[in-house]
Coordinates of C-alpha atoms and ligand atoms in Angstrom, one line a residue:
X1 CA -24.5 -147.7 -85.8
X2 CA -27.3 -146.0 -84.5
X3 CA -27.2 -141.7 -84.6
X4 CA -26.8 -140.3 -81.1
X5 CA -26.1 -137.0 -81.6
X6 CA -27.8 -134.9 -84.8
X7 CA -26.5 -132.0 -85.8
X8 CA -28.1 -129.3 -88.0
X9 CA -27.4 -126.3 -90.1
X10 CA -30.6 -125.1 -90.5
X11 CA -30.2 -123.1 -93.6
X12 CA -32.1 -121.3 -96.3
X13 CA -35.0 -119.6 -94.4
X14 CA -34.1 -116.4 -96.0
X15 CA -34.7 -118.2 -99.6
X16 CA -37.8 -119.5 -98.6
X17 CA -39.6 -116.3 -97.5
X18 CA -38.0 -115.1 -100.6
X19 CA -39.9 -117.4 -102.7
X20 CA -43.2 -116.4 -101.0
X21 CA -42.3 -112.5 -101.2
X22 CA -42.4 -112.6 -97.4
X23 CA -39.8 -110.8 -95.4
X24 CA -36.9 -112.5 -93.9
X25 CA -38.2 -113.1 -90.7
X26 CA -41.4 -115.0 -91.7
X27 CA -39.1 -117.8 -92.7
X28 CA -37.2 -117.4 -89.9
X29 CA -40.6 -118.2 -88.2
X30 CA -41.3 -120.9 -90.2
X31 CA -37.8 -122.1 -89.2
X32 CA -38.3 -122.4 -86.0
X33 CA -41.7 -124.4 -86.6
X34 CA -39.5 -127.1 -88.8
X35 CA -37.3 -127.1 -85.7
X36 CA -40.2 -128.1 -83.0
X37 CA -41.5 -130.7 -85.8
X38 CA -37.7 -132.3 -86.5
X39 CA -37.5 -132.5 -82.6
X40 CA -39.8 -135.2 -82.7
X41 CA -38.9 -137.3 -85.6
X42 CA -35.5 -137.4 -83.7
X43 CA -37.2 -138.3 -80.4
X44 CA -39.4 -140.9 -82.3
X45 CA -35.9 -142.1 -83.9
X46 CA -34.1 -142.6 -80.6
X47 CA -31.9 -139.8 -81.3
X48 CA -30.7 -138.4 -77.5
X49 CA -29.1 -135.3 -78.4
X50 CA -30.2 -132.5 -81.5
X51 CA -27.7 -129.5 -81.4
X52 CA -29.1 -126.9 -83.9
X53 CA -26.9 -123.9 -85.5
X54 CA -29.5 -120.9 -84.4
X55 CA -27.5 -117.8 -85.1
X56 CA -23.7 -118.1 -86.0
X57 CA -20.7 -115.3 -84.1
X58 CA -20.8 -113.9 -87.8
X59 CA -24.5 -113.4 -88.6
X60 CA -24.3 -110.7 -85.9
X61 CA -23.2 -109.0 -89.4
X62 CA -27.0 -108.7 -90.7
X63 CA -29.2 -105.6 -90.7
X64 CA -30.2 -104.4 -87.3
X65 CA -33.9 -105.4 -88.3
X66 CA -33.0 -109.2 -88.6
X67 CA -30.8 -109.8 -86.3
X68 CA -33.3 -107.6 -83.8
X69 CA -36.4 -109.9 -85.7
X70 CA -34.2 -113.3 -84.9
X71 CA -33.7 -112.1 -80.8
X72 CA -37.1 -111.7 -80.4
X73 CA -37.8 -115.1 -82.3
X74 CA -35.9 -117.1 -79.8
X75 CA -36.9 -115.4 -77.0
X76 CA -40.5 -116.1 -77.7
X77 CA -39.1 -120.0 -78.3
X78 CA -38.3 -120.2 -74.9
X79 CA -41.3 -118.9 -73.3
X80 CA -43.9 -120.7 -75.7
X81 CA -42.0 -123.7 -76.0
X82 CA -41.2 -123.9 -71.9
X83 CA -44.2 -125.9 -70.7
X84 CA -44.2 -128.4 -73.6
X85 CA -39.9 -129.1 -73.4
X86 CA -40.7 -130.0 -69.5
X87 CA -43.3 -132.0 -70.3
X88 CA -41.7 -134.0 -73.3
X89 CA -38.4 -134.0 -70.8
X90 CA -36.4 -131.8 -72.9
X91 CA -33.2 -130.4 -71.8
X92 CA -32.5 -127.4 -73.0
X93 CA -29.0 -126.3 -73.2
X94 CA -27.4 -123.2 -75.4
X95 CA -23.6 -123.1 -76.8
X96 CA -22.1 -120.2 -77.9
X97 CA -20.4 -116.7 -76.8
X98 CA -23.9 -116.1 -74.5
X99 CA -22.9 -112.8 -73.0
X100 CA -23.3 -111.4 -76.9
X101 CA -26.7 -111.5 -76.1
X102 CA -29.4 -108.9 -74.4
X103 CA -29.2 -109.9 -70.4
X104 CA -33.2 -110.4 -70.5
X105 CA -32.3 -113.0 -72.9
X106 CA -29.6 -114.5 -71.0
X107 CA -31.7 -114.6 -68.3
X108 CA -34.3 -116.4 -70.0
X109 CA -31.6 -119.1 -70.9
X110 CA -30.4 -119.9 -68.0
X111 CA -34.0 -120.1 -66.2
X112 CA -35.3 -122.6 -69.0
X113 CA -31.9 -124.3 -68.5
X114 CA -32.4 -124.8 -65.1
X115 CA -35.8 -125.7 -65.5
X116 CA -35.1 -129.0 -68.1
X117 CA -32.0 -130.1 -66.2
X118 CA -33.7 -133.8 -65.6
X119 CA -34.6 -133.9 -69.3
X120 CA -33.6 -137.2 -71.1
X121 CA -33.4 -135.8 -74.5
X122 CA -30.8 -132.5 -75.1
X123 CA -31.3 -130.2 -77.1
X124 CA -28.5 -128.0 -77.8
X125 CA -29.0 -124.3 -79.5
X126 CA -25.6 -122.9 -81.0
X127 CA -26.2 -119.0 -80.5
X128 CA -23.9 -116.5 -81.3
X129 CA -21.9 -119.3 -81.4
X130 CA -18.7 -119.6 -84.1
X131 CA -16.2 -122.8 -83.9
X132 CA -13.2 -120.6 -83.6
X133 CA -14.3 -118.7 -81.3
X134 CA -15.6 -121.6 -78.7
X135 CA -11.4 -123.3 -79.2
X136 CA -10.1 -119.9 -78.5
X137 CA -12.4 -119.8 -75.4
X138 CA -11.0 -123.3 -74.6
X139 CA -7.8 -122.5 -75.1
X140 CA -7.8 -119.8 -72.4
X141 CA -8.8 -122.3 -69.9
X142 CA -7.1 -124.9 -71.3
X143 CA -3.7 -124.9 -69.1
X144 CA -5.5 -124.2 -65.9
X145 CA -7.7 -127.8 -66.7
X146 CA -4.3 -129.6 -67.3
X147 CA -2.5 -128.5 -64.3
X148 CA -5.5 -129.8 -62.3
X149 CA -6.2 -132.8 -64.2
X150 CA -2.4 -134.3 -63.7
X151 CA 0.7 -135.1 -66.0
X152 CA -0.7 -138.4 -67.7
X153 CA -4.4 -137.0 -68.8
X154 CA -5.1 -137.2 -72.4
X155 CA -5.0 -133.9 -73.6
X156 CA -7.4 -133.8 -75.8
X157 CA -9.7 -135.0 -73.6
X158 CA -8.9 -132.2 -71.5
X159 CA -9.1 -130.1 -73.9
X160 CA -12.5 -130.8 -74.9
X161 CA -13.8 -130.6 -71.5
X162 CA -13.3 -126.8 -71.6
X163 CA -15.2 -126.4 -74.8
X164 CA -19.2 -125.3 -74.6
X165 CA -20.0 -129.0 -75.6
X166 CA -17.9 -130.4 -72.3
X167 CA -20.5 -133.4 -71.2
X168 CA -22.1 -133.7 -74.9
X169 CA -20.9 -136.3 -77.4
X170 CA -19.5 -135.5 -80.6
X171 CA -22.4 -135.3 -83.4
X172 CA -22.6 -138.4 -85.5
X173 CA -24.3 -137.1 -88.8
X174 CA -24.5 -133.4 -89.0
X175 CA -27.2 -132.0 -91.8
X176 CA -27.1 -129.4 -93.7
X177 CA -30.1 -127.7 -95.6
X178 CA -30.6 -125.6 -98.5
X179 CA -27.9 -126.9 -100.8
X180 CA -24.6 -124.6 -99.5
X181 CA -21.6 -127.2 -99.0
X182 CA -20.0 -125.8 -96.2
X183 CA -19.5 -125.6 -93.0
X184 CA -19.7 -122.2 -92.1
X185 CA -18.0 -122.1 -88.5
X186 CA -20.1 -124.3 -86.8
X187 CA -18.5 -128.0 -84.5
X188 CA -15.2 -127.4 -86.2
X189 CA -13.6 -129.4 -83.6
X190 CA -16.5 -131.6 -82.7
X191 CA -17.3 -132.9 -86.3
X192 CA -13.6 -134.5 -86.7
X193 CA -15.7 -137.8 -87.4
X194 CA -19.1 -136.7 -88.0
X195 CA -20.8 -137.9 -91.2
X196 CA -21.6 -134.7 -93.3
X197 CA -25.6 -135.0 -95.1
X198 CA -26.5 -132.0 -97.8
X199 CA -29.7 -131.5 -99.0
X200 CA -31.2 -128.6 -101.2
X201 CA -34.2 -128.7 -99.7
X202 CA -35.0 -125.2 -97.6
X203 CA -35.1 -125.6 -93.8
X204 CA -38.4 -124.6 -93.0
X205 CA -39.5 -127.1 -96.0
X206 CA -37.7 -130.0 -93.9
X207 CA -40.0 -132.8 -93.2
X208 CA -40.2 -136.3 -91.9
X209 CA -39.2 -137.7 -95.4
X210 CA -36.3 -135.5 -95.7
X211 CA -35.3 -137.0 -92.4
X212 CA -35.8 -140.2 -93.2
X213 CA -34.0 -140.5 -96.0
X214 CA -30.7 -138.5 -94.0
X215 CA -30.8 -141.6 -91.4
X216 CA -31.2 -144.0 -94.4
X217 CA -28.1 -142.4 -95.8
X218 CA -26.3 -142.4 -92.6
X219 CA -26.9 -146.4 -92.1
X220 CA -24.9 -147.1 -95.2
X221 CA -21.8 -145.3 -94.3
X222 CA -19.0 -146.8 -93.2
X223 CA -17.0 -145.4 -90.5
X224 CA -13.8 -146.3 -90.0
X225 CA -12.4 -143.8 -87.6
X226 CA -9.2 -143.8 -89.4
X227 CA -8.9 -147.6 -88.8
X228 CA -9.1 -150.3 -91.5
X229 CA -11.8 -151.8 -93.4
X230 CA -12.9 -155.4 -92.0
Ligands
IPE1 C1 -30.6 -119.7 -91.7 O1 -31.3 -119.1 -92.7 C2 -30.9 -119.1 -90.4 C3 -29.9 -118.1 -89.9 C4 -28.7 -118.0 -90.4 C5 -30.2 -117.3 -88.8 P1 -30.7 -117.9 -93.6 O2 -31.2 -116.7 -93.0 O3 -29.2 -118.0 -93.7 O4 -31.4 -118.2 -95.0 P2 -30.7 -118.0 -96.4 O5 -29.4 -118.7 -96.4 O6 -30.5 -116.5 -96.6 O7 -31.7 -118.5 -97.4
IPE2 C1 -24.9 -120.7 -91.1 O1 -25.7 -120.2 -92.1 C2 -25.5 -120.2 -89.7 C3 -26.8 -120.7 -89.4 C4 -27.5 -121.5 -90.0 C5 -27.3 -120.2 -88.1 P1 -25.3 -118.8 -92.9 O2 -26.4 -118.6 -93.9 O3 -25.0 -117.8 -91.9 O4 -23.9 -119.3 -93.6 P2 -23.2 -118.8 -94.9 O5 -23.1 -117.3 -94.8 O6 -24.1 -119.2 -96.0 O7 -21.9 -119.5 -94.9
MG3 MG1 -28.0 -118.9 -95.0

């Protein structure tokens, strides 16, 4: 089984410009250069969707100077990074709680959003985005979808068609950097099946070997779904 959707925690930028004596936000930086070299590996790999974990609905709990630092980061993403994601025939798509954030940057979402639509490859950003808080979100619209969908839907599909990740398949292998073993809020109900990947290396040290060896570890699982071994 080939991966279709990737999905990453990109952890331990913090401990990396730590390392260096840098502040914080120069591995943030470097963070978000890993993330423009990964999207190619995956491209290269025949991966169709990537949906990074950005900023979770509980690092709004940082010092003002980060979490201003990390704003300011992503908003220069999307207007540096604009040209080449239409060119490449990115789509750009973000999950997450989006009216948390500035309205410039909100703005600048939904402009690049538009912009990428025709895209063939997705790339999803998870911004101010937390797990629980995207199935509470669902949940509000959740008996509105049912009454219009008819008695006999499958609920759970309905369901999941009112979370941020409605037309986006489930992640296949989710990878987390940095060595934590968690989870930390992120897919909660997406991930049922996903295949879970650690690795201590830092995020902004994540290269195409790393990668490589997180699909070679994915080909030898088996997934059974819950169904029985041939
Ligand atoms: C991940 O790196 C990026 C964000 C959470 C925004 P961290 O900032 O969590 O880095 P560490 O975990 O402190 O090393
Ligand atoms: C998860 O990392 C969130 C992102 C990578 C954006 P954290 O560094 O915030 O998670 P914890 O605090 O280690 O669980
Ligand atoms: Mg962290």
């Amino acid at each position: 089984m080939d991966v279709q959707h990737l999905a990453i925690i990109m952890d331990g930028n913090g401990r990396w410009a730590k390392k260096r004596h840098l502040p914080r936000l120069a591995g943030h930086r470097a963070g978000a250069d890993a993330l423009d070299r990964v999207m190619h590996y995956c491209k290269d790999a025949g991966i169709r969707y990537l949906t990074v974990y950005a900023f979770s609905t509980e690092n709004w709990k940082r010092s003002k100077l980060e979490v201003s630092g990390l704003m300011r980061l992503l908003s220069s993403f999307i207007k540096s990074k604009a040209k080449a994601l239409v060119r490449d025939g990115v789509r750009f798509r973000v999950i997450g709680r989006r009216t948390d954030l500035s309205e410039k940057l909100q703005r600048e979402i939904a402009a690049l959003e538009e912009r990428t639509k025709k895209g063939d490859f997705t790339l999803v950003v998870a911004l101010s985005y937390g797990g629980r808080d995207e199935i509470v979100r669902a949940a509000a619209k959740f008996s509105e979808a049912l009454r219009l969908s008819g008695d006999d839907a499958d609920h759970e599909q309905v369901f999941a068609s009112c979370l941020d990740t409605a037309d986006i398949p489930d992640p296949d292998l989710l990878i987390r950097t940095s060595g934590e073993l968690r989870i930390s809020n992120f897919m909660l109900w997406q991930s049922a099946y996903t295949e879970f990947y650690f690795t201590d290396v830092l995020w902004p040290d994540f290269g195409r070997e790393d990668f490589d060896k997180a699909l070679e570890a994915f080909s030898m699982r088996e997934r059974r779904m819950g169904g029985r071994l041939k």
